[in-house]
Amino acid sequence: MLALVLVLAVGSQPQEQGLRESHHLNWNKFSGFWYILAVASDTRGFLPGRDKRKLGASVMQVHKAGQLKVVLALNRWQGCQAYTLILRKDGKKSVFRNTLKGVKGFRVLSTDYSYGVVDLRLGRASQTSKTLLLFSRQNVSSFLSMKKFADICEILDLTRGAAVLPKDASCAHTILP
C-alpha cells in the first residue's frame, strides 16, 4: 500500500518537462503592447521591495522572418528600466533567443491573445535563471490567467519568488507605442 501511495505522489508532482510552448502561436496576433501583471523568478533580488513595485510592460513585434523585437520595461532597484532585444527563432523549437545578450530562451507557454504566460531564461554559460511573466492586454488580470500563471509557477518551482505587481502603471506607460 505504501508503495502505491509513493508512486501516486511522485506521479502527481509538477514536472517542468511537461510544459510545452505554444507551437501554433500566431506571432502577428501576439505582437503589440502588453502589461506585465505578475513576475516569478528564481533570481534573488530580481524585484525591488514591495513598496517600489510597479506594473511592467512589453511591446513585441515580428521584426523579420524568424526574428522578434521585444521591448521590456520593468521597475528595478534603479527605477524603471527598458530593455530592447532582437530575438531569433530556434529552427527546431518554438523558442526565441539571443545568446549574445544573455537570453537563452523566450517562449510563450499559454495564451488566448488577451493574456500570455511567458517563460524567460536568462544567463550565460552554465548559469541560467528562470523568470515567468504574466502578460495582459489590460492592466488587470482575469481569474483564469492568474490561475494559469500560478499553476506554471508551481511546475517551474517559482512560487517563492512570485509577486503580483500593484496597479501603478507609470513604468509600463514609458514604452507605450
PDB file of C-alpha atoms in Angstrom:
ATOM      1  CA  MET A   1       0.000   0.000   0.000  1.00  0.00           C
ATOM      2  CA  LEU A   2       2.824   2.408   0.889  1.00  0.00           C
ATOM      3  CA  ALA A   3       4.462   1.763  -2.485  1.00  0.00           C
ATOM      4  CA  LEU A   4       1.217   2.662  -4.287  1.00  0.00           C
ATOM      5  CA  VAL A   5       0.945   5.950  -2.339  1.00  0.00           C
ATOM      6  CA  LEU A   6       4.577   6.815  -3.176  1.00  0.00           C
ATOM      7  CA  VAL A   7       4.062   6.060  -6.873  1.00  0.00           C
ATOM      8  CA  LEU A   8       0.934   8.221  -6.957  1.00  0.00           C
ATOM      9  CA  ALA A   9       2.675  11.048  -5.075  1.00  0.00           C
ATOM     10  CA  VAL A  10       5.683  11.038  -7.394  1.00  0.00           C
ATOM     11  CA  GLY A  11       3.432  10.796 -10.439  1.00  0.00           C
ATOM     12  CA  SER A  12       1.448  13.835  -9.347  1.00  0.00           C
ATOM     13  CA  GLN A  13       4.483  16.041  -8.709  1.00  0.00           C
ATOM     14  CA  PRO A  14       4.646  19.024 -11.064  1.00  0.00           C
ATOM     15  CA  GLN A  15       7.290  18.469 -13.725  1.00  0.00           C
ATOM     16  CA  GLU A  16       8.895  21.126 -15.871  1.00  0.00           C
ATOM     17  CA  GLN A  17       9.389  18.802 -18.827  1.00  0.00           C
ATOM     18  CA  GLY A  18       5.588  18.555 -19.069  1.00  0.00           C
ATOM     19  CA  LEU A  19       5.408  22.197 -20.133  1.00  0.00           C
ATOM     20  CA  ARG A  20       5.090  22.780 -23.838  1.00  0.00           C
ATOM     21  CA  GLU A  21       5.463  26.035 -25.662  1.00  0.00           C
ATOM     22  CA  SER A  22       2.693  27.136 -27.991  1.00  0.00           C
ATOM     23  CA  HIS A  23       3.793  25.673 -31.343  1.00  0.00           C
ATOM     24  CA  HIS A  24       0.916  27.136 -33.308  1.00  0.00           C
ATOM     25  CA  LEU A  25       1.221  30.633 -31.903  1.00  0.00           C
ATOM     26  CA  ASN A  26       0.308  33.425 -34.297  1.00  0.00           C
ATOM     27  CA  TRP A  27       3.128  35.891 -33.561  1.00  0.00           C
ATOM     28  CA  ASN A  28       1.443  38.668 -35.536  1.00  0.00           C
ATOM     29  CA  LYS A  29      -1.603  38.305 -33.293  1.00  0.00           C
ATOM     30  CA  PHE A  30       0.587  38.074 -30.168  1.00  0.00           C
ATOM     31  CA  SER A  31       2.529  41.207 -31.151  1.00  0.00           C
ATOM     32  CA  GLY A  32       1.700  44.569 -29.645  1.00  0.00           C
ATOM     33  CA  PHE A  33       1.572  46.187 -26.221  1.00  0.00           C
ATOM     34  CA  TRP A  34       1.258  44.065 -23.062  1.00  0.00           C
ATOM     35  CA  TYR A  35       1.136  44.912 -19.376  1.00  0.00           C
ATOM     36  CA  ILE A  36       3.238  42.682 -17.115  1.00  0.00           C
ATOM     37  CA  LEU A  37       0.962  41.949 -14.150  1.00  0.00           C
ATOM     38  CA  ALA A  38       2.944  39.318 -12.273  1.00  0.00           C
ATOM     39  CA  VAL A  39       6.518  38.067 -12.151  1.00  0.00           C
ATOM     40  CA  ALA A  40       8.149  34.971 -10.712  1.00  0.00           C
ATOM     41  CA  SER A  41      11.886  34.405 -10.699  1.00  0.00           C
ATOM     42  CA  ASP A  42      14.484  32.173  -9.123  1.00  0.00           C
ATOM     43  CA  THR A  43      16.919  35.097  -9.153  1.00  0.00           C
ATOM     44  CA  ARG A  44      17.296  36.576  -5.699  1.00  0.00           C
ATOM     45  CA  GLY A  45      16.591  40.308  -5.683  1.00  0.00           C
ATOM     46  CA  PHE A  46      15.026  40.325  -9.153  1.00  0.00           C
ATOM     47  CA  LEU A  47      12.260  42.657  -7.969  1.00  0.00           C
ATOM     48  CA  PRO A  48      12.586  45.716  -5.756  1.00  0.00           C
ATOM     49  CA  GLY A  49      10.843  45.817  -2.371  1.00  0.00           C
ATOM     50  CA  ARG A  50       7.047  45.728  -2.189  1.00  0.00           C
ATOM     51  CA  ASP A  51       6.727  49.481  -1.782  1.00  0.00           C
ATOM     52  CA  LYS A  52       8.654  50.177  -5.013  1.00  0.00           C
ATOM     53  CA  ARG A  53       6.992  47.670  -7.368  1.00  0.00           C
ATOM     54  CA  LYS A  54       5.007  48.797 -10.407  1.00  0.00           C
ATOM     55  CA  LEU A  55       3.402  47.153 -13.419  1.00  0.00           C
ATOM     56  CA  GLY A  56       5.830  46.289 -16.156  1.00  0.00           C
ATOM     57  CA  ALA A  57       5.172  46.325 -19.880  1.00  0.00           C
ATOM     58  CA  SER A  58       6.314  44.776 -23.105  1.00  0.00           C
ATOM     59  CA  VAL A  59       5.963  45.656 -26.751  1.00  0.00           C
ATOM     60  CA  MET A  60       6.551  42.857 -29.225  1.00  0.00           C
ATOM     61  CA  GLN A  61       6.645  42.855 -32.971  1.00  0.00           C
ATOM     62  CA  VAL A  62       7.738  40.473 -35.650  1.00  0.00           C
ATOM     63  CA  HIS A  63      10.891  42.157 -36.926  1.00  0.00           C
ATOM     64  CA  LYS A  64      11.781  39.942 -39.888  1.00  0.00           C
ATOM     65  CA  ALA A  65      11.082  36.332 -40.718  1.00  0.00           C
ATOM     66  CA  GLY A  66      12.339  34.382 -37.728  1.00  0.00           C
ATOM     67  CA  GLN A  67      13.059  37.491 -35.637  1.00  0.00           C
ATOM     68  CA  LEU A  68      11.103  39.057 -32.806  1.00  0.00           C
ATOM     69  CA  LYS A  69      11.739  42.524 -31.406  1.00  0.00           C
ATOM     70  CA  VAL A  70      10.934  42.662 -27.694  1.00  0.00           C
ATOM     71  CA  VAL A  71      10.964  45.772 -25.522  1.00  0.00           C
ATOM     72  CA  LEU A  72      10.568  45.145 -21.800  1.00  0.00           C
ATOM     73  CA  ALA A  73      10.032  47.849 -19.182  1.00  0.00           C
ATOM     74  CA  LEU A  74      10.455  46.668 -15.616  1.00  0.00           C
ATOM     75  CA  ASN A  75      10.741  48.556 -12.379  1.00  0.00           C
ATOM     76  CA  ARG A  76      14.063  47.522 -10.873  1.00  0.00           C
ATOM     77  CA  TRP A  77      16.110  48.757  -7.914  1.00  0.00           C
ATOM     78  CA  GLN A  78      17.368  51.686 -10.030  1.00  0.00           C
ATOM     79  CA  GLY A  79      13.829  52.607 -11.116  1.00  0.00           C
ATOM     80  CA  CYS A  80      12.032  51.925 -14.358  1.00  0.00           C
ATOM     81  CA  GLN A  81      14.358  50.418 -16.954  1.00  0.00           C
ATOM     82  CA  ALA A  82      13.626  49.480 -20.566  1.00  0.00           C
ATOM     83  CA  TYR A  83      15.444  46.722 -22.437  1.00  0.00           C
ATOM     84  CA  THR A  84      15.249  46.203 -26.209  1.00  0.00           C
ATOM     85  CA  LEU A  85      16.186  42.860 -27.708  1.00  0.00           C
ATOM     86  CA  ILE A  86      16.113  41.281 -31.119  1.00  0.00           C
ATOM     87  CA  LEU A  87      15.499  37.567 -30.649  1.00  0.00           C
ATOM     88  CA  ARG A  88      15.941  34.874 -33.266  1.00  0.00           C
ATOM     89  CA  LYS A  89      13.696  31.844 -33.586  1.00  0.00           C
ATOM     90  CA  ASP A  90      15.265  28.485 -32.878  1.00  0.00           C
ATOM     91  CA  GLY A  91      14.969  26.365 -36.012  1.00  0.00           C
ATOM     92  CA  LYS A  92      13.669  23.286 -34.206  1.00  0.00           C
ATOM     93  CA  LYS A  93      11.649  24.679 -31.311  1.00  0.00           C
ATOM     94  CA  SER A  94       9.057  27.382 -30.767  1.00  0.00           C
ATOM     95  CA  VAL A  95      11.504  29.452 -28.724  1.00  0.00           C
ATOM     96  CA  PHE A  96      13.357  32.682 -29.434  1.00  0.00           C
ATOM     97  CA  ARG A  97      16.834  33.504 -28.132  1.00  0.00           C
ATOM     98  CA  ASN A  98      19.760  35.906 -28.321  1.00  0.00           C
ATOM     99  CA  THR A  99      22.672  34.284 -26.549  1.00  0.00           C
ATOM    100  CA  LEU A 100      24.942  37.277 -27.177  1.00  0.00           C
ATOM    101  CA  LYS A 101      22.622  39.359 -24.975  1.00  0.00           C
ATOM    102  CA  GLY A 102      22.188  36.577 -22.418  1.00  0.00           C
ATOM    103  CA  VAL A 103      18.686  35.485 -23.477  1.00  0.00           C
ATOM    104  CA  LYS A 104      18.744  31.700 -23.600  1.00  0.00           C
ATOM    105  CA  GLY A 105      15.030  31.381 -24.212  1.00  0.00           C
ATOM    106  CA  PHE A 106      11.819  33.358 -24.660  1.00  0.00           C
ATOM    107  CA  ARG A 107       8.739  31.226 -25.127  1.00  0.00           C
ATOM    108  CA  VAL A 108       5.005  31.574 -24.671  1.00  0.00           C
ATOM    109  CA  LEU A 109       3.658  28.731 -22.552  1.00  0.00           C
ATOM    110  CA  SER A 110      -0.009  29.716 -22.561  1.00  0.00           C
ATOM    111  CA  THR A 111      -2.112  32.363 -24.285  1.00  0.00           C
ATOM    112  CA  ASP A 112      -5.533  33.202 -25.629  1.00  0.00           C
ATOM    113  CA  TYR A 113      -4.136  36.514 -27.003  1.00  0.00           C
ATOM    114  CA  SER A 114      -5.764  38.517 -24.176  1.00  0.00           C
ATOM    115  CA  TYR A 115      -3.185  37.138 -21.719  1.00  0.00           C
ATOM    116  CA  GLY A 116       0.095  35.292 -22.056  1.00  0.00           C
ATOM    117  CA  VAL A 117       2.368  33.368 -19.718  1.00  0.00           C
ATOM    118  CA  VAL A 118       5.933  33.844 -20.921  1.00  0.00           C
ATOM    119  CA  ASP A 119       8.963  31.830 -19.818  1.00  0.00           C
ATOM    120  CA  LEU A 120      12.163  33.888 -19.987  1.00  0.00           C
ATOM    121  CA  ARG A 121      15.520  32.160 -19.461  1.00  0.00           C
ATOM    122  CA  LEU A 122      18.489  34.433 -18.893  1.00  0.00           C
ATOM    123  CA  GLY A 123      22.157  33.658 -18.360  1.00  0.00           C
ATOM    124  CA  ARG A 124      25.458  32.764 -19.864  1.00  0.00           C
ATOM    125  CA  ALA A 125      27.421  29.505 -19.976  1.00  0.00           C
ATOM    126  CA  SER A 126      26.102  27.065 -17.363  1.00  0.00           C
ATOM    127  CA  GLN A 127      24.276  29.667 -15.251  1.00  0.00           C
ATOM    128  CA  THR A 128      20.619  30.130 -16.154  1.00  0.00           C
ATOM    129  CA  SER A 129      17.854  31.930 -14.314  1.00  0.00           C
ATOM    130  CA  LYS A 130      14.153  31.242 -14.750  1.00  0.00           C
ATOM    131  CA  THR A 131      11.658  34.092 -14.936  1.00  0.00           C
ATOM    132  CA  LEU A 132       7.955  33.767 -15.587  1.00  0.00           C
ATOM    133  CA  LEU A 133       5.908  36.774 -16.715  1.00  0.00           C
ATOM    134  CA  LEU A 134       2.131  37.191 -16.823  1.00  0.00           C
ATOM    135  CA  PHE A 135       1.212  39.405 -19.777  1.00  0.00           C
ATOM    136  CA  SER A 136      -2.198  41.008 -20.227  1.00  0.00           C
ATOM    137  CA  ARG A 137      -3.674  43.412 -22.744  1.00  0.00           C
ATOM    138  CA  GLN A 138      -5.371  45.198 -19.815  1.00  0.00           C
ATOM    139  CA  ASN A 139      -3.885  46.348 -16.525  1.00  0.00           C
ATOM    140  CA  VAL A 140      -5.954  43.808 -14.578  1.00  0.00           C
ATOM    141  CA  SER A 141      -5.857  40.035 -14.746  1.00  0.00           C
ATOM    142  CA  SER A 142      -8.630  37.536 -15.072  1.00  0.00           C
ATOM    143  CA  PHE A 143      -9.000  34.739 -12.541  1.00  0.00           C
ATOM    144  CA  LEU A 144      -8.180  32.131 -15.206  1.00  0.00           C
ATOM    145  CA  SER A 145      -4.983  33.847 -16.378  1.00  0.00           C
ATOM    146  CA  MET A 146      -3.786  34.286 -12.786  1.00  0.00           C
ATOM    147  CA  LYS A 147      -4.559  30.632 -12.058  1.00  0.00           C
ATOM    148  CA  LYS A 148      -2.628  29.541 -15.151  1.00  0.00           C
ATOM    149  CA  PHE A 149       0.323  31.707 -14.038  1.00  0.00           C
ATOM    150  CA  ALA A 150       0.198  30.205 -10.508  1.00  0.00           C
ATOM    151  CA  ASP A 151      -0.012  26.655 -11.884  1.00  0.00           C
ATOM    152  CA  ILE A 152       3.032  27.174 -14.111  1.00  0.00           C
ATOM    153  CA  CYS A 153       4.904  28.831 -11.216  1.00  0.00           C
ATOM    154  CA  GLU A 154       4.345  25.644  -9.244  1.00  0.00           C
ATOM    155  CA  ILE A 155       5.547  23.439 -12.106  1.00  0.00           C
ATOM    156  CA  LEU A 156       8.704  25.563 -12.528  1.00  0.00           C
ATOM    157  CA  ASP A 157       9.217  25.728  -8.733  1.00  0.00           C
ATOM    158  CA  LEU A 158       8.969  29.527  -8.735  1.00  0.00           C
ATOM    159  CA  THR A 159       6.159  30.080  -6.217  1.00  0.00           C
ATOM    160  CA  ARG A 160       8.513  31.505  -3.558  1.00  0.00           C
ATOM    161  CA  GLY A 161       9.799  34.144  -5.983  1.00  0.00           C
ATOM    162  CA  ALA A 162       6.368  35.135  -7.350  1.00  0.00           C
ATOM    163  CA  ALA A 163       4.766  38.561  -6.996  1.00  0.00           C
ATOM    164  CA  VAL A 164       1.612  40.162  -8.319  1.00  0.00           C
ATOM    165  CA  LEU A 165       2.536  43.723  -9.258  1.00  0.00           C
ATOM    166  CA  PRO A 166       0.492  46.684  -7.985  1.00  0.00           C
ATOM    167  CA  LYS A 167      -1.649  48.647 -10.425  1.00  0.00           C
ATOM    168  CA  ASP A 168       0.761  51.629 -10.659  1.00  0.00           C
ATOM    169  CA  ALA A 169       1.322  51.758 -14.447  1.00  0.00           C
ATOM    170  CA  SER A 170       3.779  54.684 -14.528  1.00  0.00           C
ATOM    171  CA  CYS A 171       6.656  52.401 -15.524  1.00  0.00           C
ATOM    172  CA  ALA A 172       4.563  50.481 -18.055  1.00  0.00           C
ATOM    173  CA  HIS A 173       3.460  53.693 -19.766  1.00  0.00           C
ATOM    174  CA  THR A 174       7.055  54.697 -20.548  1.00  0.00           C
ATOM    175  CA  ILE A 175       7.031  52.372 -23.580  1.00  0.00           C
ATOM    176  CA  LEU A 176       3.507  52.840 -24.880  1.00  0.00           C
ATOM    177  CA  PRO A 177       3.640  52.668 -28.679  1.00  0.00           C
TER     178      PRO A 177
END
